[in-house]
Amino acid sequence: GESVGLHLPTLSVQEGDNSIINCAYSNSASDYFIWYKQESGKGPQFIIDIRSNMDKRQGQRVTVLLNKTVKHLSLQIAATQPGDSAVYFCAETGANSKLTFGKGITLSVRP
Amino acid sequence: ETGVTQSPTHLIKTRGQQVTLRCSSQSGHNTVSWYQQALGQGPQFIFQYYREEENGRGNFPPRFSGLQFPNYSSELNVNALELDDSALYLCASSPSQGEAFFGQGTRLTVV
């Protein structure tokens, strides 16, 4: 069946360092991928997305990389800040806009 | 802010009762989806509505039902509540396939 999973449950980084969060997906028919950030008591917040016809997309301090060959997605956060501390989810979808989420990884930023 | 609001923010119900959760989507977003997020897990797709018709359903029993209204509001109804229904319920609206905007969620506790 479909599944989207994250390799590690937690990630601790020093403030100012770069963070890399990895994700594997199994549905090769997915054509749209999104990274969400979820803070305690809030709904998921869109960070960045990428379509399957691209392999890299950059935003402000964030970069998403897509490797369709191995069905791998990663989120890179440059100069990680305390405000980046949250749970991060990757999600994939196809034509029906149904999102399939992974379990989430907690990013903890050490001051 | 995502422009998606949910009510109530917290709710406590007794096992066997029925509950209605509400969502107000962004104007112009014809697609609304509902997700259940258990503690420590990623959101799980319940169902999606497009122009007031159900347009996809996840692995949830029929006692989970929904409605979408012309004014971009929607409801999630759950009958015969069970303890395992305790979760954060999220509403997400989309203009089409693409970025989904989430509300802050309704925390349902079944006792």
PDB file of C-alpha atoms in Angstrom:
ATOM      1  CA  GLY A   1       0.000   0.000   0.000  1.00  0.00           C
ATOM      2  CA  GLU A   2       0.951   3.643  -0.048  1.00  0.00           C
ATOM      3  CA  SER A   3       3.270   4.861   2.633  1.00  0.00           C
ATOM      4  CA  VAL A   4       5.451   7.815   3.293  1.00  0.00           C
ATOM      5  CA  GLY A   5       7.997   7.390   5.997  1.00  0.00           C
ATOM      6  CA  LEU A   6      10.733   9.311   7.705  1.00  0.00           C
ATOM      7  CA  HIS A   7      14.077   7.737   8.474  1.00  0.00           C
ATOM      8  CA  LEU A   8      14.604   9.211  11.968  1.00  0.00           C
ATOM      9  CA  PRO A   9      12.115  10.211  14.642  1.00  0.00           C
ATOM     10  CA  THR A  10      14.178  13.080  16.148  1.00  0.00           C
ATOM     11  CA  LEU A  11      16.893  15.458  15.045  1.00  0.00           C
ATOM     12  CA  SER A  12      18.851  17.779  17.332  1.00  0.00           C
ATOM     13  CA  VAL A  13      20.952  20.549  15.783  1.00  0.00           C
ATOM     14  CA  GLN A  14      22.945  23.495  17.014  1.00  0.00           C
ATOM     15  CA  GLU A  15      21.526  26.928  16.319  1.00  0.00           C
ATOM     16  CA  GLY A  16      23.121  28.285  13.156  1.00  0.00           C
ATOM     17  CA  ASP A  17      23.892  24.868  11.702  1.00  0.00           C
ATOM     18  CA  ASN A  18      22.160  23.438   8.664  1.00  0.00           C
ATOM     19  CA  SER A  19      19.470  20.782   9.148  1.00  0.00           C
ATOM     20  CA  ILE A  20      18.653  17.968   6.770  1.00  0.00           C
ATOM     21  CA  ILE A  21      15.464  15.966   7.182  1.00  0.00           C
ATOM     22  CA  ASN A  22      14.977  12.915   4.991  1.00  0.00           C
ATOM     23  CA  CYS A  23      11.876  11.126   3.821  1.00  0.00           C
ATOM     24  CA  ALA A  24      11.138   8.018   1.753  1.00  0.00           C
ATOM     25  CA  TYR A  25       7.949   7.496  -0.201  1.00  0.00           C
ATOM     26  CA  SER A  26       6.661   4.350  -1.846  1.00  0.00           C
ATOM     27  CA  ASN A  27       3.958   5.483  -4.289  1.00  0.00           C
ATOM     28  CA  SER A  28       5.732   5.992  -7.608  1.00  0.00           C
ATOM     29  CA  ALA A  29       2.528   7.527  -9.024  1.00  0.00           C
ATOM     30  CA  SER A  30       2.790  10.529  -6.701  1.00  0.00           C
ATOM     31  CA  ASP A  31       3.568  13.698  -8.567  1.00  0.00           C
ATOM     32  CA  TYR A  32       3.502  16.373  -5.909  1.00  0.00           C
ATOM     33  CA  PHE A  33       5.365  16.510  -2.623  1.00  0.00           C
ATOM     34  CA  ILE A  34       5.076  18.913   0.268  1.00  0.00           C
ATOM     35  CA  TRP A  35       6.937  19.578   3.473  1.00  0.00           C
ATOM     36  CA  TYR A  36       4.897  20.749   6.436  1.00  0.00           C
ATOM     37  CA  LYS A  37       5.936  22.153   9.791  1.00  0.00           C
ATOM     38  CA  GLN A  38       3.701  21.598  12.783  1.00  0.00           C
ATOM     39  CA  GLU A  39       4.131  23.436  16.050  1.00  0.00           C
ATOM     40  CA  SER A  40       2.501  22.278  19.227  1.00  0.00           C
ATOM     41  CA  GLY A  41      -1.235  22.937  19.249  1.00  0.00           C
ATOM     42  CA  LYS A  42      -1.331  24.094  15.633  1.00  0.00           C
ATOM     43  CA  GLY A  43      -2.216  22.643  12.280  1.00  0.00           C
ATOM     44  CA  PRO A  44       0.460  21.761   9.699  1.00  0.00           C
ATOM     45  CA  GLN A  45       1.999  24.794   8.041  1.00  0.00           C
ATOM     46  CA  PHE A  46       3.165  24.655   4.435  1.00  0.00           C
ATOM     47  CA  ILE A  47       6.926  25.078   4.044  1.00  0.00           C
ATOM     48  CA  ILE A  48       7.802  24.185   0.485  1.00  0.00           C
ATOM     49  CA  ASP A  49       6.618  21.925  -2.300  1.00  0.00           C
ATOM     50  CA  ILE A  50       8.022  20.259  -5.359  1.00  0.00           C
ATOM     51  CA  ARG A  51       6.503  18.575  -8.376  1.00  0.00           C
ATOM     52  CA  SER A  52       7.792  15.350  -9.820  1.00  0.00           C
ATOM     53  CA  ASN A  53       9.197  17.045 -12.927  1.00  0.00           C
ATOM     54  CA  MET A  54      11.748  18.851 -10.755  1.00  0.00           C
ATOM     55  CA  ASP A  55      14.593  17.596  -8.584  1.00  0.00           C
ATOM     56  CA  LYS A  56      15.314  20.712  -6.555  1.00  0.00           C
ATOM     57  CA  ARG A  57      13.436  23.747  -5.370  1.00  0.00           C
ATOM     58  CA  GLN A  58      14.617  26.547  -3.144  1.00  0.00           C
ATOM     59  CA  GLY A  59      12.755  28.857  -0.829  1.00  0.00           C
ATOM     60  CA  GLN A  60      13.825  31.246   1.858  1.00  0.00           C
ATOM     61  CA  ARG A  61      16.380  29.279   3.921  1.00  0.00           C
ATOM     62  CA  VAL A  62      14.827  25.998   2.788  1.00  0.00           C
ATOM     63  CA  THR A  63      15.587  23.649  -0.077  1.00  0.00           C
ATOM     64  CA  VAL A  64      13.715  20.526  -1.097  1.00  0.00           C
ATOM     65  CA  LEU A  65      15.430  17.790  -3.073  1.00  0.00           C
ATOM     66  CA  LEU A  66      13.574  15.014  -4.866  1.00  0.00           C
ATOM     67  CA  ASN A  67      15.199  11.815  -6.081  1.00  0.00           C
ATOM     68  CA  LYS A  68      12.581   9.864  -7.983  1.00  0.00           C
ATOM     69  CA  THR A  69      14.935   7.015  -8.759  1.00  0.00           C
ATOM     70  CA  VAL A  70      15.140   5.989  -5.111  1.00  0.00           C
ATOM     71  CA  LYS A  71      11.880   7.682  -4.075  1.00  0.00           C
ATOM     72  CA  HIS A  72      13.568   9.972  -1.600  1.00  0.00           C
ATOM     73  CA  LEU A  73      12.737  13.492  -0.506  1.00  0.00           C
ATOM     74  CA  SER A  74      14.767  15.769   1.716  1.00  0.00           C
ATOM     75  CA  LEU A  75      14.335  19.137   3.365  1.00  0.00           C
ATOM     76  CA  GLN A  76      17.350  21.301   4.038  1.00  0.00           C
ATOM     77  CA  ILE A  77      17.096  24.216   6.429  1.00  0.00           C
ATOM     78  CA  ALA A  78      19.961  26.683   6.351  1.00  0.00           C
ATOM     79  CA  ALA A  79      21.146  28.471   9.496  1.00  0.00           C
ATOM     80  CA  THR A  80      18.639  26.716  11.722  1.00  0.00           C
ATOM     81  CA  GLN A  81      16.959  28.989  14.262  1.00  0.00           C
ATOM     82  CA  PRO A  82      15.136  28.248  17.536  1.00  0.00           C
ATOM     83  CA  GLY A  83      11.878  29.096  15.778  1.00  0.00           C
ATOM     84  CA  ASP A  84      12.473  26.150  13.469  1.00  0.00           C
ATOM     85  CA  SER A  85      11.900  23.748  16.360  1.00  0.00           C
ATOM     86  CA  ALA A  86       8.796  21.751  15.461  1.00  0.00           C
ATOM     87  CA  VAL A  87       7.621  18.464  13.994  1.00  0.00           C
ATOM     88  CA  TYR A  88       8.226  18.175  10.262  1.00  0.00           C
ATOM     89  CA  PHE A  89       6.165  16.015   7.927  1.00  0.00           C
ATOM     90  CA  CYS A  90       6.667  15.093   4.331  1.00  0.00           C
ATOM     91  CA  ALA A  91       3.523  14.406   2.356  1.00  0.00           C
ATOM     92  CA  GLU A  92       2.816  13.155  -1.126  1.00  0.00           C
ATOM     93  CA  THR A  93      -0.186  13.376  -3.358  1.00  0.00           C
ATOM     94  CA  GLY A  94      -1.423  12.618  -6.834  1.00  0.00           C
ATOM     95  CA  ALA A  95      -4.236  14.025  -8.917  1.00  0.00           C
ATOM     96  CA  ASN A  96      -6.892  13.776  -6.206  1.00  0.00           C
ATOM     97  CA  SER A  97      -5.187  16.093  -3.703  1.00  0.00           C
ATOM     98  CA  LYS A  98      -5.349  13.426  -1.012  1.00  0.00           C
ATOM     99  CA  LEU A  99      -2.242  13.890   1.117  1.00  0.00           C
ATOM    100  CA  THR A 100      -0.406  10.895   2.528  1.00  0.00           C
ATOM    101  CA  PHE A 101       1.759  11.917   5.470  1.00  0.00           C
ATOM    102  CA  GLY A 102       4.663  10.265   7.187  1.00  0.00           C
ATOM    103  CA  LYS A 103       4.862   9.972  10.944  1.00  0.00           C
ATOM    104  CA  GLY A 104       6.859  13.113  11.489  1.00  0.00           C
ATOM    105  CA  ILE A 105      10.295  14.007  12.759  1.00  0.00           C
ATOM    106  CA  THR A 106      10.924  16.341  15.665  1.00  0.00           C
ATOM    107  CA  LEU A 107      13.545  19.004  15.053  1.00  0.00           C
ATOM    108  CA  SER A 108      15.094  20.392  18.223  1.00  0.00           C
ATOM    109  CA  VAL A 109      17.392  23.403  17.965  1.00  0.00           C
ATOM    110  CA  ARG A 110      20.001  23.805  20.713  1.00  0.00           C
ATOM    111  CA  PRO A 111      20.895  27.404  21.602  1.00  0.00           C
TER     112      PRO A 111
ATOM    113  CA  GLU B   1      -2.668  32.670   8.925  1.00  0.00           C
ATOM    114  CA  THR B   2      -4.093  30.171   6.455  1.00  0.00           C
ATOM    115  CA  GLY B   3      -7.627  31.540   6.228  1.00  0.00           C
ATOM    116  CA  VAL B   4      -9.020  28.194   7.369  1.00  0.00           C
ATOM    117  CA  THR B   5     -10.793  28.241  10.715  1.00  0.00           C
ATOM    118  CA  GLN B   6     -12.136  25.328  12.709  1.00  0.00           C
ATOM    119  CA  SER B   7     -14.516  25.147  15.626  1.00  0.00           C
ATOM    120  CA  PRO B   8     -14.516  24.270  18.389  1.00  0.00           C
ATOM    121  CA  THR B   9     -10.823  24.178  19.278  1.00  0.00           C
ATOM    122  CA  HIS B  10     -11.329  21.603  22.021  1.00  0.00           C
ATOM    123  CA  LEU B  11     -14.158  19.214  22.752  1.00  0.00           C
ATOM    124  CA  ILE B  12     -14.843  16.431  25.248  1.00  0.00           C
ATOM    125  CA  LYS B  13     -17.489  13.836  24.448  1.00  0.00           C
ATOM    126  CA  THR B  14     -18.621  10.589  26.006  1.00  0.00           C
ATOM    127  CA  ARG B  15     -18.264   7.236  24.286  1.00  0.00           C
ATOM    128  CA  GLY B  16     -21.336   6.510  22.160  1.00  0.00           C
ATOM    129  CA  GLN B  17     -22.183  10.156  21.578  1.00  0.00           C
ATOM    130  CA  GLN B  18     -22.197  11.982  18.280  1.00  0.00           C
ATOM    131  CA  VAL B  19     -20.070  15.007  17.387  1.00  0.00           C
ATOM    132  CA  THR B  20     -20.032  17.648  14.648  1.00  0.00           C
ATOM    133  CA  LEU B  21     -16.870  19.554  13.856  1.00  0.00           C
ATOM    134  CA  ARG B  22     -16.920  22.630  11.640  1.00  0.00           C
ATOM    135  CA  CYS B  23     -14.541  24.224   9.195  1.00  0.00           C
ATOM    136  CA  SER B  24     -14.613  27.461   7.249  1.00  0.00           C
ATOM    137  CA  SER B  25     -12.415  27.332   4.165  1.00  0.00           C
ATOM    138  CA  GLN B  26     -10.822  30.049   2.104  1.00  0.00           C
ATOM    139  CA  SER B  27     -13.143  31.675  -0.385  1.00  0.00           C
ATOM    140  CA  GLY B  28     -12.682  30.138  -3.803  1.00  0.00           C
ATOM    141  CA  HIS B  29     -11.274  26.857  -2.495  1.00  0.00           C
ATOM    142  CA  ASN B  30     -13.581  24.213  -3.893  1.00  0.00           C
ATOM    143  CA  THR B  31     -11.830  21.269  -2.295  1.00  0.00           C
ATOM    144  CA  VAL B  32     -11.912  20.519   1.416  1.00  0.00           C
ATOM    145  CA  SER B  33     -10.336  17.520   3.094  1.00  0.00           C
ATOM    146  CA  TRP B  34     -10.523  16.222   6.635  1.00  0.00           C
ATOM    147  CA  TYR B  35      -7.718  14.445   8.461  1.00  0.00           C
ATOM    148  CA  GLN B  36      -7.409  12.657  11.785  1.00  0.00           C
ATOM    149  CA  GLN B  37      -4.135  13.047  13.645  1.00  0.00           C
ATOM    150  CA  ALA B  38      -3.489  10.768  16.593  1.00  0.00           C
ATOM    151  CA  LEU B  39      -0.916  11.865  19.130  1.00  0.00           C
ATOM    152  CA  GLY B  40       2.603  11.426  17.773  1.00  0.00           C
ATOM    153  CA  GLN B  41       1.400  10.435  14.315  1.00  0.00           C
ATOM    154  CA  GLY B  42       1.009  12.082  10.966  1.00  0.00           C
ATOM    155  CA  PRO B  43      -2.431  13.155   9.779  1.00  0.00           C
ATOM    156  CA  GLN B  44      -4.539  10.388   8.216  1.00  0.00           C
ATOM    157  CA  PHE B  45      -6.888  11.188   5.342  1.00  0.00           C
ATOM    158  CA  ILE B  46     -10.569  10.741   6.221  1.00  0.00           C
ATOM    159  CA  PHE B  47     -12.326  12.095   3.141  1.00  0.00           C
ATOM    160  CA  GLN B  48     -12.434  14.910   0.644  1.00  0.00           C
ATOM    161  CA  TYR B  49     -15.236  17.012  -0.767  1.00  0.00           C
ATOM    162  CA  TYR B  50     -15.221  18.854  -4.060  1.00  0.00           C
ATOM    163  CA  ARG B  51     -18.105  21.177  -4.886  1.00  0.00           C
ATOM    164  CA  GLU B  52     -20.288  19.586  -2.190  1.00  0.00           C
ATOM    165  CA  GLU B  53     -19.749  16.005  -3.358  1.00  0.00           C
ATOM    166  CA  GLU B  54     -17.576  13.393  -1.640  1.00  0.00           C
ATOM    167  CA  ASN B  55     -14.521  12.957  -3.821  1.00  0.00           C
ATOM    168  CA  GLY B  56     -12.442  10.302  -2.126  1.00  0.00           C
ATOM    169  CA  ARG B  57     -12.389   8.514   1.188  1.00  0.00           C
ATOM    170  CA  GLY B  58      -9.714   7.009   3.361  1.00  0.00           C
ATOM    171  CA  ASN B  59      -9.886   3.915   5.536  1.00  0.00           C
ATOM    172  CA  PHE B  60     -12.515   5.173   7.958  1.00  0.00           C
ATOM    173  CA  PRO B  61     -15.871   3.541   8.816  1.00  0.00           C
ATOM    174  CA  PRO B  62     -19.218   4.959   7.648  1.00  0.00           C
ATOM    175  CA  ARG B  63     -19.880   6.518  11.049  1.00  0.00           C
ATOM    176  CA  PHE B  64     -17.481   9.229   9.839  1.00  0.00           C
ATOM    177  CA  SER B  65     -19.451  11.428   7.460  1.00  0.00           C
ATOM    178  CA  GLY B  66     -19.216  14.909   6.088  1.00  0.00           C
ATOM    179  CA  LEU B  67     -20.893  17.773   4.353  1.00  0.00           C
ATOM    180  CA  GLN B  68     -19.638  20.680   2.295  1.00  0.00           C
ATOM    181  CA  PHE B  69     -21.738  23.808   1.782  1.00  0.00           C
ATOM    182  CA  PRO B  70     -21.768  26.399  -1.018  1.00  0.00           C
ATOM    183  CA  ASN B  71     -20.366  29.060   1.301  1.00  0.00           C
ATOM    184  CA  TYR B  72     -17.040  27.164   1.622  1.00  0.00           C
ATOM    185  CA  SER B  73     -17.889  25.771   5.032  1.00  0.00           C
ATOM    186  CA  SER B  74     -17.902  22.077   5.843  1.00  0.00           C
ATOM    187  CA  GLU B  75     -18.658  19.630   8.632  1.00  0.00           C
ATOM    188  CA  LEU B  76     -17.257  16.388   9.896  1.00  0.00           C
ATOM    189  CA  ASN B  77     -19.740  14.203  11.772  1.00  0.00           C
ATOM    190  CA  VAL B  78     -18.785  11.201  13.836  1.00  0.00           C
ATOM    191  CA  ASN B  79     -21.443   8.895  15.261  1.00  0.00           C
ATOM    192  CA  ALA B  80     -21.148   6.340  18.044  1.00  0.00           C
ATOM    193  CA  LEU B  81     -17.891   7.786  19.321  1.00  0.00           C
ATOM    194  CA  GLU B  82     -15.208   5.382  20.465  1.00  0.00           C
ATOM    195  CA  LEU B  83     -12.265   6.044  22.753  1.00  0.00           C
ATOM    196  CA  ASP B  84      -9.874   5.624  19.799  1.00  0.00           C
ATOM    197  CA  ASP B  85     -11.567   8.537  18.054  1.00  0.00           C
ATOM    198  CA  SER B  86      -9.711  10.846  20.428  1.00  0.00           C
ATOM    199  CA  ALA B  87      -7.415  12.856  18.164  1.00  0.00           C
ATOM    200  CA  LEU B  88      -6.762  16.191  16.506  1.00  0.00           C
ATOM    201  CA  TYR B  89      -9.104  16.656  13.547  1.00  0.00           C
ATOM    202  CA  LEU B  90      -7.765  18.844  10.794  1.00  0.00           C
ATOM    203  CA  CYS B  91      -9.522  20.528   7.929  1.00  0.00           C
ATOM    204  CA  ALA B  92      -7.581  21.526   4.820  1.00  0.00           C
ATOM    205  CA  SER B  93      -8.764  23.502   1.827  1.00  0.00           C
ATOM    206  CA  SER B  94      -7.260  23.663  -1.648  1.00  0.00           C
ATOM    207  CA  PRO B  95      -8.014  25.652  -4.783  1.00  0.00           C
ATOM    208  CA  SER B  96      -7.188  22.581  -6.899  1.00  0.00           C
ATOM    209  CA  GLN B  97      -4.417  20.040  -6.833  1.00  0.00           C
ATOM    210  CA  GLY B  98      -1.699  21.762  -4.963  1.00  0.00           C
ATOM    211  CA  GLU B  99      -0.968  23.389  -1.682  1.00  0.00           C
ATOM    212  CA  ALA B 100      -3.438  22.501   1.045  1.00  0.00           C
ATOM    213  CA  PHE B 101      -4.078  25.086   3.745  1.00  0.00           C
ATOM    214  CA  PHE B 102      -4.762  23.636   7.164  1.00  0.00           C
ATOM    215  CA  GLY B 103      -6.806  24.976  10.019  1.00  0.00           C
ATOM    216  CA  GLN B 104      -5.572  24.832  13.591  1.00  0.00           C
ATOM    217  CA  GLY B 105      -7.574  21.690  14.263  1.00  0.00           C
ATOM    218  CA  THR B 106     -10.148  20.526  16.785  1.00  0.00           C
ATOM    219  CA  ARG B 107      -8.837  18.458  19.680  1.00  0.00           C
ATOM    220  CA  LEU B 108     -11.476  15.800  20.410  1.00  0.00           C
ATOM    221  CA  THR B 109     -11.273  13.772  23.595  1.00  0.00           C
ATOM    222  CA  VAL B 110     -13.626  10.827  24.041  1.00  0.00           C
ATOM    223  CA  VAL B 111     -14.058   9.600  27.604  1.00  0.00           C
TER     224      VAL B 111
END
